[in-house]
Coordinates of C-alpha atoms in Angstrom, one line a residue:
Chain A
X1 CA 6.9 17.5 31.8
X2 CA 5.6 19.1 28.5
X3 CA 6.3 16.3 25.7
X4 CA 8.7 17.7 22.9
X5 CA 8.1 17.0 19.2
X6 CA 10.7 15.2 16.7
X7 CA 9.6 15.6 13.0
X8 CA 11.3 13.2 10.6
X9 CA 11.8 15.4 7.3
X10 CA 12.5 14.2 3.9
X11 CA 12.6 14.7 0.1
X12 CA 11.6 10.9 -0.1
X13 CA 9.8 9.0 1.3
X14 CA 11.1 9.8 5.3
X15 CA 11.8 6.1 5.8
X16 CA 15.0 6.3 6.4
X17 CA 15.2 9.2 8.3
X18 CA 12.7 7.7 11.1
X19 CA 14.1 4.5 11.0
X20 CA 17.9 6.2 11.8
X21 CA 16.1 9.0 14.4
X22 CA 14.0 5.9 16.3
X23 CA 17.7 4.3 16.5
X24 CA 19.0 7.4 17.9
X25 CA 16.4 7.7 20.0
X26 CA 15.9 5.2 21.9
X27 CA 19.0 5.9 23.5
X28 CA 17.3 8.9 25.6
X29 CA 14.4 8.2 28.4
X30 CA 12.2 10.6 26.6
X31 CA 9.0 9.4 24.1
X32 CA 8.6 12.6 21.7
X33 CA 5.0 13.4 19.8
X34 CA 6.3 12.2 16.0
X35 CA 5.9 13.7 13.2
X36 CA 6.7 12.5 9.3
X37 CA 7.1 15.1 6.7
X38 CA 8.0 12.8 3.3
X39 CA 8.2 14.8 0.0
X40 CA 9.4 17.7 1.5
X41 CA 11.0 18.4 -2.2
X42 CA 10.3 21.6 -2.9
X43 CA 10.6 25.3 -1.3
X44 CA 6.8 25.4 -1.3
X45 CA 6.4 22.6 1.0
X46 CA 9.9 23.5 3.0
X47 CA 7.6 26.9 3.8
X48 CA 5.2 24.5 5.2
X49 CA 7.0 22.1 6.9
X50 CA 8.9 25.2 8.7
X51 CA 5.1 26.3 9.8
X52 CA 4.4 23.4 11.7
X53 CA 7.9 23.1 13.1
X54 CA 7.9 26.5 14.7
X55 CA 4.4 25.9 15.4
X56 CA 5.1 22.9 17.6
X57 CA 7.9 25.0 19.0
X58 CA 5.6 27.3 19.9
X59 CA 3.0 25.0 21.6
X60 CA 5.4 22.6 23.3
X61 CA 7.4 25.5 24.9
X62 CA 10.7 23.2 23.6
X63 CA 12.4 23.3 20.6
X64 CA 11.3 20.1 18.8
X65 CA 13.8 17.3 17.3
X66 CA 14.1 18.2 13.5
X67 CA 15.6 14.9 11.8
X68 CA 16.5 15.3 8.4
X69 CA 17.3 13.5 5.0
X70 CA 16.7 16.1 3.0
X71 CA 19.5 16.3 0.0
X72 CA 17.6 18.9 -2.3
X73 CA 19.4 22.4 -1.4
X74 CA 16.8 24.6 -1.7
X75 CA 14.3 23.1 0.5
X76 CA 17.7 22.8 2.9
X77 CA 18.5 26.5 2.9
X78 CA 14.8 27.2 4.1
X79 CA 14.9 24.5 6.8
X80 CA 18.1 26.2 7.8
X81 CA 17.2 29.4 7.9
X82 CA 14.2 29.9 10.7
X83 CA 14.3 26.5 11.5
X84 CA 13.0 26.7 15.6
X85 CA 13.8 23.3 16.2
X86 CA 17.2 21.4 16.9
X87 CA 18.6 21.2 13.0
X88 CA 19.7 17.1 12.8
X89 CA 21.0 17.2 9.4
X90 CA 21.5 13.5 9.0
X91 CA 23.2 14.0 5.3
X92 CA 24.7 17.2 5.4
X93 CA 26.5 16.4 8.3
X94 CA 28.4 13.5 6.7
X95 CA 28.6 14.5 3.2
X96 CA 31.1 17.9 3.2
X97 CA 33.8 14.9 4.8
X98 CA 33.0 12.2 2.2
X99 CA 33.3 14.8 0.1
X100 CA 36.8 15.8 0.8
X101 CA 37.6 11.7 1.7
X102 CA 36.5 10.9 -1.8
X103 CA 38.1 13.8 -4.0
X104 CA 34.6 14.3 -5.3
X105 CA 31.3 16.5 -5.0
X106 CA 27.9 15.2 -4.4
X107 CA 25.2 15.0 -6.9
X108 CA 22.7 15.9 -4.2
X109 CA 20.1 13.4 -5.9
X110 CA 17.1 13.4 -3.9
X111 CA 16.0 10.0 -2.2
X112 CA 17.3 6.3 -2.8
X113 CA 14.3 5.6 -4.0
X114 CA 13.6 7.7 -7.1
X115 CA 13.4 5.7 -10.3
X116 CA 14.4 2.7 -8.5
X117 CA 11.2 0.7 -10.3
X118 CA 13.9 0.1 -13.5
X119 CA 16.3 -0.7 -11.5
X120 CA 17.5 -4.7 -11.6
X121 CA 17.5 -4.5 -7.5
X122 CA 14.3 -3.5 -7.1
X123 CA 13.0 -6.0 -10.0
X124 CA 14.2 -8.7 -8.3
X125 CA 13.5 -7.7 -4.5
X126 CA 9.9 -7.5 -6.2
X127 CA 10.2 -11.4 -7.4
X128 CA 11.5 -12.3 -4.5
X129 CA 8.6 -11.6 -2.5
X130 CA 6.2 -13.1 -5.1
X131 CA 8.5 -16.5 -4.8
X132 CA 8.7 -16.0 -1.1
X133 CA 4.7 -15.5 -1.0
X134 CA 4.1 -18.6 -3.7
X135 CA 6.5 -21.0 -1.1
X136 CA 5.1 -20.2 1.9
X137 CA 4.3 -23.1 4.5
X138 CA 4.9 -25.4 2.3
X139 CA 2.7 -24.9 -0.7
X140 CA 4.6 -25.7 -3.4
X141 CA 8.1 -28.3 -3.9
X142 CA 8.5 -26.7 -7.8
X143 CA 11.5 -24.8 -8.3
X144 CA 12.5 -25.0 -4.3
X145 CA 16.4 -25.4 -6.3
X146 CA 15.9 -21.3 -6.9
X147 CA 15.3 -20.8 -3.5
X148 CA 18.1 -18.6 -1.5
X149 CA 16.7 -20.0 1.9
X150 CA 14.6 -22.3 3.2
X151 CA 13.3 -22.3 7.1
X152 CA 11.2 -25.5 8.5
X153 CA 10.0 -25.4 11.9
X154 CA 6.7 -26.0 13.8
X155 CA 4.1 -23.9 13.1
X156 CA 3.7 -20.6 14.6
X157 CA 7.5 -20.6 15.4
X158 CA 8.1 -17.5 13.1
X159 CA 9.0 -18.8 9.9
X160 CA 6.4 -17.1 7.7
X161 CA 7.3 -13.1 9.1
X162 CA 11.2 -14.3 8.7
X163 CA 11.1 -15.2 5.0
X164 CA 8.9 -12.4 4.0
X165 CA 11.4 -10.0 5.9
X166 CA 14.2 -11.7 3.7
X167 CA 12.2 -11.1 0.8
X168 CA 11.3 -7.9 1.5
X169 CA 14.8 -6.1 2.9
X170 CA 17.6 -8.5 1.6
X171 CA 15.8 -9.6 -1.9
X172 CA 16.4 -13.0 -0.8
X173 CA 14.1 -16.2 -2.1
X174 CA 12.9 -17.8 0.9
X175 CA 10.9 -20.9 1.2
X176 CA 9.9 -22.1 4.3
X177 CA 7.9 -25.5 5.3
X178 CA 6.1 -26.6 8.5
X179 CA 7.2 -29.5 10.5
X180 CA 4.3 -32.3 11.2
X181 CA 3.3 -35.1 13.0
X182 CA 3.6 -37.1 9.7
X183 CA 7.6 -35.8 9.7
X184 CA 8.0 -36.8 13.5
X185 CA 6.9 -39.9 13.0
X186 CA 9.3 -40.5 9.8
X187 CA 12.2 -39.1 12.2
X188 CA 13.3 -36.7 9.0
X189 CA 12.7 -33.5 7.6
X190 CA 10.2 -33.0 5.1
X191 CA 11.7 -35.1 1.4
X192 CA 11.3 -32.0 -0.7
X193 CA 14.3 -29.8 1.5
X194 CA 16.7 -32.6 2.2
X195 CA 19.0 -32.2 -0.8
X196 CA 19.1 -28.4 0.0
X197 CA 21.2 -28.5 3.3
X198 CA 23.1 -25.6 2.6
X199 CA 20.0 -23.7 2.3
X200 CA 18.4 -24.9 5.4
X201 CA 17.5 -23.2 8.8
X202 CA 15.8 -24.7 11.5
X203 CA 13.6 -22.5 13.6
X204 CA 12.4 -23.2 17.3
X205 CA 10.8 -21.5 20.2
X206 CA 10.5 -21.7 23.5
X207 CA 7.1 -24.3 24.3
X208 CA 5.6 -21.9 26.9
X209 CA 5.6 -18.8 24.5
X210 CA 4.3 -20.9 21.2
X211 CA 1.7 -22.0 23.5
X212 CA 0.3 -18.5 24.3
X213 CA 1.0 -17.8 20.8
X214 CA -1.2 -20.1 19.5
X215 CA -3.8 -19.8 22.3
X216 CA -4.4 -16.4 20.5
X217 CA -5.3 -17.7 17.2
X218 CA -7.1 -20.8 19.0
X219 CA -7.7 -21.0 22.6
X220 CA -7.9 -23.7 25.1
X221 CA -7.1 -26.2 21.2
X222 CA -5.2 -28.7 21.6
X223 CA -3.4 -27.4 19.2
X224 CA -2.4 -24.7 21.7
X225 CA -1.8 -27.0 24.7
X226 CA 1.6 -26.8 26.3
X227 CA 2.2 -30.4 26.7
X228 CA 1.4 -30.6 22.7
X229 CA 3.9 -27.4 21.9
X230 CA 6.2 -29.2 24.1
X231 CA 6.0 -32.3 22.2
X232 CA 6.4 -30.8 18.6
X233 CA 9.4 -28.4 19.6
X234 CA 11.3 -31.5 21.2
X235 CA 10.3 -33.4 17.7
X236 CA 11.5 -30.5 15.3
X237 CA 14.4 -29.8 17.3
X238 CA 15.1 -33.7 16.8
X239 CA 14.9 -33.7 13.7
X240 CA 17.2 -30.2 13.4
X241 CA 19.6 -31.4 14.7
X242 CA 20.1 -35.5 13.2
X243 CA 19.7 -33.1 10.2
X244 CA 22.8 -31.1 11.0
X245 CA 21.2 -27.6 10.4
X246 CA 21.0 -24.6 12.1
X247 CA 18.9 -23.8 14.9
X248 CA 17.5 -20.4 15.5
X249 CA 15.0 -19.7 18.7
X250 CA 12.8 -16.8 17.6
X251 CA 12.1 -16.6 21.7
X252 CA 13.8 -14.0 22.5
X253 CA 14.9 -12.8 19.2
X254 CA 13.7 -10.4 16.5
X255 CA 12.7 -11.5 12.7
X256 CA 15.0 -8.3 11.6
X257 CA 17.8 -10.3 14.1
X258 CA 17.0 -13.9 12.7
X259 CA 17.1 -12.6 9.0
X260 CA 20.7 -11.1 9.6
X261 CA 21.9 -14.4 11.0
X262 CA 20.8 -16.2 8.3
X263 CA 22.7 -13.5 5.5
X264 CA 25.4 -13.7 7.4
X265 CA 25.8 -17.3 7.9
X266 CA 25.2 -17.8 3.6
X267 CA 27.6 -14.7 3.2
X268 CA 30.0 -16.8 4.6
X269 CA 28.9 -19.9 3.0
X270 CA 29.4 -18.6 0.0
X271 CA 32.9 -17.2 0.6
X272 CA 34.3 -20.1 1.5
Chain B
X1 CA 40.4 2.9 -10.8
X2 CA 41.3 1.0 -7.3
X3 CA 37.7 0.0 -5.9
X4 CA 36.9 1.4 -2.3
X5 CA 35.1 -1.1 0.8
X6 CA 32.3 0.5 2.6
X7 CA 31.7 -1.2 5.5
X8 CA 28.6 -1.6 8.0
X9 CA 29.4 -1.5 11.5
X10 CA 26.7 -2.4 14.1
X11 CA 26.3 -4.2 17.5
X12 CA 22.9 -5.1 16.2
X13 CA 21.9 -6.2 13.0
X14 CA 23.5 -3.2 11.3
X15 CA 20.3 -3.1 9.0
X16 CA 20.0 0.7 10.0
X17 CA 23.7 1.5 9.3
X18 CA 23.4 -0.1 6.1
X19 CA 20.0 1.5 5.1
X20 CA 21.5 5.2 6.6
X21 CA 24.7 4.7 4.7
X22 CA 23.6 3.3 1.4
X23 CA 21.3 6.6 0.8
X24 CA 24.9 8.7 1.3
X25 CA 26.6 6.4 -0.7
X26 CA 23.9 7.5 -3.7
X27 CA 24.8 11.0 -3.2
X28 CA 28.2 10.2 -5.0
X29 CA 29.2 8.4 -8.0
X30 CA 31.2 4.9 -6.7
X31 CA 30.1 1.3 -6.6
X32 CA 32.0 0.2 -3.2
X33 CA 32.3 -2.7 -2.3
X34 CA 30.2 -3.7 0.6
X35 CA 30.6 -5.3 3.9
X36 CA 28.5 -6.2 6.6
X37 CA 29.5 -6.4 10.0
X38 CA 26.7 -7.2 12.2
X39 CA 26.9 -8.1 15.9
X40 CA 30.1 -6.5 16.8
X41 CA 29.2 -6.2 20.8
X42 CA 31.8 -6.6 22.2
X43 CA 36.0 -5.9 22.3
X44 CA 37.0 -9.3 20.8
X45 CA 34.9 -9.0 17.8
X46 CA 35.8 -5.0 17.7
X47 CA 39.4 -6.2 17.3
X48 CA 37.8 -8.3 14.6
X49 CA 36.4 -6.3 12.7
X50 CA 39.3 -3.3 13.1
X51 CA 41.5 -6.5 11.1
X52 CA 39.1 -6.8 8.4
X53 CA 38.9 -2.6 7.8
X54 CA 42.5 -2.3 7.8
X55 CA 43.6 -5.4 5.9
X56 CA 41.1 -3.9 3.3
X57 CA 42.8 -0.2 3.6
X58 CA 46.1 -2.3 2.5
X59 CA 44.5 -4.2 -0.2
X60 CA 42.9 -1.4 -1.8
X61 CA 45.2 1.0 -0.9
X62 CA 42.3 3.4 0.1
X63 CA 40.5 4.3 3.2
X64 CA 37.5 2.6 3.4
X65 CA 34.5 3.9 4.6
X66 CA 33.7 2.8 8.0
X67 CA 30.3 3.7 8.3
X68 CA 29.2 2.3 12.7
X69 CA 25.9 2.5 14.3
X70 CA 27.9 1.3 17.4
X71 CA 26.4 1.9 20.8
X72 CA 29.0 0.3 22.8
X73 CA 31.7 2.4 24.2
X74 CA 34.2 -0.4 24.9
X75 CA 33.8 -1.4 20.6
X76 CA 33.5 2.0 19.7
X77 CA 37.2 2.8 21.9
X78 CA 39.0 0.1 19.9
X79 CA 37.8 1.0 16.8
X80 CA 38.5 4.8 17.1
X81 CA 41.8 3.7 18.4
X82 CA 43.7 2.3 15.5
X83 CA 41.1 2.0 12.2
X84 CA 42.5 2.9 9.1
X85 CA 39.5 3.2 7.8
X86 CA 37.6 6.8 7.5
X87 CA 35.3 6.3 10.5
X88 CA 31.3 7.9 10.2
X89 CA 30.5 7.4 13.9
X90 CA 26.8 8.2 12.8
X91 CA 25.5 7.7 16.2
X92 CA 27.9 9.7 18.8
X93 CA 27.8 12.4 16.1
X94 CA 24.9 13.6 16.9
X95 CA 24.4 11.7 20.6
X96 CA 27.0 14.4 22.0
X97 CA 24.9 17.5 21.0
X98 CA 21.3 15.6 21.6
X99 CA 22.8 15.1 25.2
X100 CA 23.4 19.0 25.6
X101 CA 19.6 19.4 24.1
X102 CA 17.5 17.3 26.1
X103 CA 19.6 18.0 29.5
X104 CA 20.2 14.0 29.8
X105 CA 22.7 11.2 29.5
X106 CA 21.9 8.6 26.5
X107 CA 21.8 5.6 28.0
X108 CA 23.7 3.8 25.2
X109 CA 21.2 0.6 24.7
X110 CA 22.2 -1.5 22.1
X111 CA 20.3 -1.9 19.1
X112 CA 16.8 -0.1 18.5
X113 CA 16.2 -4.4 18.5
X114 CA 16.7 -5.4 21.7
X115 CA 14.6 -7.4 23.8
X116 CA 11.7 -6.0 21.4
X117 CA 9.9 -9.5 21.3
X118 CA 8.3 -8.6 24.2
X119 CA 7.2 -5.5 23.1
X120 CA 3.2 -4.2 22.0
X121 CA 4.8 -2.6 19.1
X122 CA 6.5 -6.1 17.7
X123 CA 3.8 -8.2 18.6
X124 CA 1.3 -6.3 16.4
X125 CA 4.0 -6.0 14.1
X126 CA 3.8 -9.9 13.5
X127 CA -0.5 -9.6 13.9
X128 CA -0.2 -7.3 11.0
X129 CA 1.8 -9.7 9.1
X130 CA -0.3 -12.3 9.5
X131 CA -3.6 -10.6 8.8
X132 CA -2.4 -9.3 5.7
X133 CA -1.3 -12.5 4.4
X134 CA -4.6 -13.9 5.4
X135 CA -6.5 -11.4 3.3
X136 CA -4.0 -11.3 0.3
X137 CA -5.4 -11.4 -3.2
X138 CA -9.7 -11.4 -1.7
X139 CA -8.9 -14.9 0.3
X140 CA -11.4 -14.1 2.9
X141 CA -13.6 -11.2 3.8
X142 CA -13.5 -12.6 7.4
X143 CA -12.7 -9.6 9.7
X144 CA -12.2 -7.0 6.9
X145 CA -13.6 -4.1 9.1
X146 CA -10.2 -5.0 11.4
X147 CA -8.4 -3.4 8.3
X148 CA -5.8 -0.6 8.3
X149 CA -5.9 -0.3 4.4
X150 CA -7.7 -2.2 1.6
X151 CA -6.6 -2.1 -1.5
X152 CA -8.1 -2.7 -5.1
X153 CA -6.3 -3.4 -8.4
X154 CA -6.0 -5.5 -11.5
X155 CA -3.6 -8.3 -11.1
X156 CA 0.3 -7.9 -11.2
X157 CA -0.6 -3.9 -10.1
X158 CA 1.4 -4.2 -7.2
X159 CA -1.1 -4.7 -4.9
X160 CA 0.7 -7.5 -2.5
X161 CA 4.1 -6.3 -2.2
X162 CA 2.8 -3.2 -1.4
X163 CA 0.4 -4.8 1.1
X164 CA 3.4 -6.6 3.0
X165 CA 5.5 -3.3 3.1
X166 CA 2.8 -1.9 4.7
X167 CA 2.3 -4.4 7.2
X168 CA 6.4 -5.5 7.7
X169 CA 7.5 -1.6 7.7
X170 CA 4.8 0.2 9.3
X171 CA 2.6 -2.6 11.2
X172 CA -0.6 -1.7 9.1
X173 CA -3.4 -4.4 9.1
X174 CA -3.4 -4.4 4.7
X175 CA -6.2 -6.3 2.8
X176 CA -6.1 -6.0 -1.0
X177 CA -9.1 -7.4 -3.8
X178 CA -7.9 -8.4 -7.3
X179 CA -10.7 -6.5 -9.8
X180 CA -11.4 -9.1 -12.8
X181 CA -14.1 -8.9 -15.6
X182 CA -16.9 -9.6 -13.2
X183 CA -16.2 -6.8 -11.5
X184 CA -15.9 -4.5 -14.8
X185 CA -19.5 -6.1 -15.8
X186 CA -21.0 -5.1 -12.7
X187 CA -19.4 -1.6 -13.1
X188 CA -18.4 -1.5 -9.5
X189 CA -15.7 -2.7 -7.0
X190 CA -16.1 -5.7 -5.3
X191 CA -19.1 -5.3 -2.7
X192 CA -17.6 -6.9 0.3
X193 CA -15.0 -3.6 0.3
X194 CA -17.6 -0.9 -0.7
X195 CA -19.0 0.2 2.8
X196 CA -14.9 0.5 3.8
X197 CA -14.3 3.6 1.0
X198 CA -12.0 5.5 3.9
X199 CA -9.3 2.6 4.2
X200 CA -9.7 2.3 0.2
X201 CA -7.1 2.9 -2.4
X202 CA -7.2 1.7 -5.9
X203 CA -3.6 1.0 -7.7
X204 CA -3.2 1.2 -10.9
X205 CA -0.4 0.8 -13.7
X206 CA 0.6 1.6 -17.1
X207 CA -0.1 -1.4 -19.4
X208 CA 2.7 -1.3 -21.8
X209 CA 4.1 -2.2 -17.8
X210 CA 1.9 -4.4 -16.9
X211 CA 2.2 -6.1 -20.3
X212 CA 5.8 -6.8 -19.6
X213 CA 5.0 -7.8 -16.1
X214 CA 2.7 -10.4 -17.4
X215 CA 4.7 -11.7 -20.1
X216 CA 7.5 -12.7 -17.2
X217 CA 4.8 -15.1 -15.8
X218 CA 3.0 -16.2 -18.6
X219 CA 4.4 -15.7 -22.1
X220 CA 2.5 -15.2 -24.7
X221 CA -0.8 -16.0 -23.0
X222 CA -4.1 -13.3 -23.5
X223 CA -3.3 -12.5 -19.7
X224 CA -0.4 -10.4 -20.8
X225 CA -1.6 -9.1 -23.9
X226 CA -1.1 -5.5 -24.3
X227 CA -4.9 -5.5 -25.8
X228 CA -5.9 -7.3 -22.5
X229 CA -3.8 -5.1 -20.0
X230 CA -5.1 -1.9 -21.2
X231 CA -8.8 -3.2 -21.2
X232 CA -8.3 -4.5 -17.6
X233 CA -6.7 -1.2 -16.8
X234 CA -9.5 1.6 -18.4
X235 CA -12.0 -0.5 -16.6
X236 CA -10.3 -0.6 -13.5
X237 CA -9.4 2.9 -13.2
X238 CA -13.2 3.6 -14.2
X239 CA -14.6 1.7 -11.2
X240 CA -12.0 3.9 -9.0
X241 CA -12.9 7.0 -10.2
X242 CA -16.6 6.0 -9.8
X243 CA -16.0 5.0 -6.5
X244 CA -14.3 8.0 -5.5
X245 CA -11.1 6.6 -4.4
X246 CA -7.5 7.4 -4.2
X247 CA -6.0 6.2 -7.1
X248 CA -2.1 5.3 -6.9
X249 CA 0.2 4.7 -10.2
X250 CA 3.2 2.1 -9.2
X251 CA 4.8 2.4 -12.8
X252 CA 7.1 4.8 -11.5
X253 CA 6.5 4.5 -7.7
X254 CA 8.5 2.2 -5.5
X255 CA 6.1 -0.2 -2.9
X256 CA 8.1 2.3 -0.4
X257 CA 6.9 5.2 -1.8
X258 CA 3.6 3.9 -2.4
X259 CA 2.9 2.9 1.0
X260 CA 3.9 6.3 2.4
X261 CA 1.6 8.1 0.5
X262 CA -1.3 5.5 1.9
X263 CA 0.2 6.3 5.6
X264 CA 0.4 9.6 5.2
X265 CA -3.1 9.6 3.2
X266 CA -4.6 7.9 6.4
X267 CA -2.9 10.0 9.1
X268 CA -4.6 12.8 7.5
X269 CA -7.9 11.5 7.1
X270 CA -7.2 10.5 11.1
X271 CA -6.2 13.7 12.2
X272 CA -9.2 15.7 10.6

């Protein structure tokens, strides 16, 4: 079967266009040739943009996927007009309704993105990735108090990708901290994150896949060794749970699914 | 004025719905108030959630926006049924037509997140977090030819968060040099990335910006000196044009935008 095309098209940077068209996607057996056209923002570029959609139209002998983001109107009316692809218009579609819903016309501002540097959100999603970053596996106990989350668990079990994730997409100040020998043997979680309970996750794994995990970075260690990851993840779960904290397994879940259990479970925290 | 609840429907993490419905929400001028509903997969927590949208409709005596990624027919049946709320169903909107398109059922999977542990795409996902960490701010030139990207820039130019956007959003392998006054002495980047020049790009700020920047971390000190940060900044932007590289301002420029213009900068260079 010849493969079709789906071109992600945007004014900004595209992000969200692919990340919503992926979405979509996966819910079809097919895997379409992609294509990202960011910055599509004027009717300059729409021209060319249109060229290699009809192009691939051309070539493929199908008319390609044409997801779009594209707010400026201009660049639109281009698209629109001998567009040989399927037209997705992922804004347009939704914003003559809102429109109406809200009593109120759309200022048709190109991207969420633009000028966002002064803005207070991105400032602080910024900072919150250099605190994430400065209190990673444990480096530092100073100013843990300003930290929105802290994660302990053994390491390898995920807690470094988690908190940068929460740094990253929810602004959040994680800290996270590695559980050792020297905790097992005290029977408590590390001092420094005790009188932080509220803030606390635990994160485990299943023994047999932080085993491979950690054959990759150092084979046949005994670091690595089952019976060794078996010991440490009974240990920290120990510990997890005489702590009274929440226990996440990053075995079968995602750091984007982890990182939404933990918002959610200090949204609701903090409505109480 | 009587303030409006948007809410994010999902029966995954909802992080696309959000990210999809907060770049419409820009389009028009209102501050709603937000609500996440993540995990909604099945009827019980549908009826859930239906209470939550149309207590809010009483309360603020407006629709709220019901923006759903659901999947789920079963959810998406009770919401539809009796919600209060303006429903933007911004998956079956365009499911229905994609269907007529590609000549196929959707298979309505749940969540673009699903079982995607196991997958090649995750996996190096979490390799590219790691490596990048690894080779933040020069650490180690260990494996530096495994790079995606290498980036070059005086401190506080936005070199790391940058870096782990690259590798957290679009699974890049990111590496990234600091340039200080030995650098400017020898009058050329650091030698461990010069035989690498096709992954390079050099960032670069304005350093009444980077001034401020500075003066967040250390007040006061000659780090942050505006005399300083323009110095650091001639001389940096001097090696980078000497070099030949891409050179990227992030004064205005979010990490999102910057790190598209590096993908799409690479693609490019790939596809010649």
């Amino acid at each position: 079967m010849p493969n079709r095309t789906a071109f992600f098209v945007s004014d900004g940077t595209g992000i969200t266009a692919e990340t919503f068209a992926r979405a979509i996607l996966t819910q079809f057996e097919i895997s379409p040739k992609m294509v990202r056209l960011p910055f599509v923002d004027n009717v300059d570029k729409a021209h060319q943009a249109l060229r290699q959609i009809n192009h691939a139209a051309h070539v493929d002998g199908k008319r390609p996927l044409v997801f779009t983001t594209v707010v400026n109107m201009d660049v639109m009316d281009v698209l629109r007009r001998d567009c040989e692809g399927m037209l997705i218009d992922m804004f347009g579609t939704f914003i003559a309704p809102l429109e109406h819903e809200l009593g109120m016309k759309s200022n048709h501002r190109v991207g969420r993105f633009s000028d966002v540097t002064k803005s207070r959100e991105y400032h602080d999603r910024i900072e919150a990735i250099n605190f994430t970053l400065e209190h990673d596996d444990g480096q530092t106990n100073e100013n843990l108090e300003k930290s929105d989350v802290i994660l302990v668990g053994v390491s390898r079990s995920g807690k470094t990708p988690t908190s940068l994730y929460l740094a990253l997409q929810f602004g959040l100040k994680a800290s996270n901290y590695p559980l050792i020998p020297e905790d097992f043997e005290r029977r408590q979680l590390p001092p420094a994150v005790l009188p932080h309970k509220k803030k606390l996750f635990g994160l485990t794994i299943d023994p047999k896949r932080l085993s491979e995990i950690r054959h990759e970075r150092r084979p046949n260690s005994r670091y690595a060794s089952l019976e060794n990851c078996q010991y440490e993840v009974r240990e920290a779960e120990a510990l997890m749970r005489r702590a009274g904290i929440r226990i996440l397994s990053t075995t079968h879940k995602s750091i984007e699914e982890i990182a939404t259990i933990i918002r959610q479970d200090l949204e609701a925290k903090t409505a109480r």
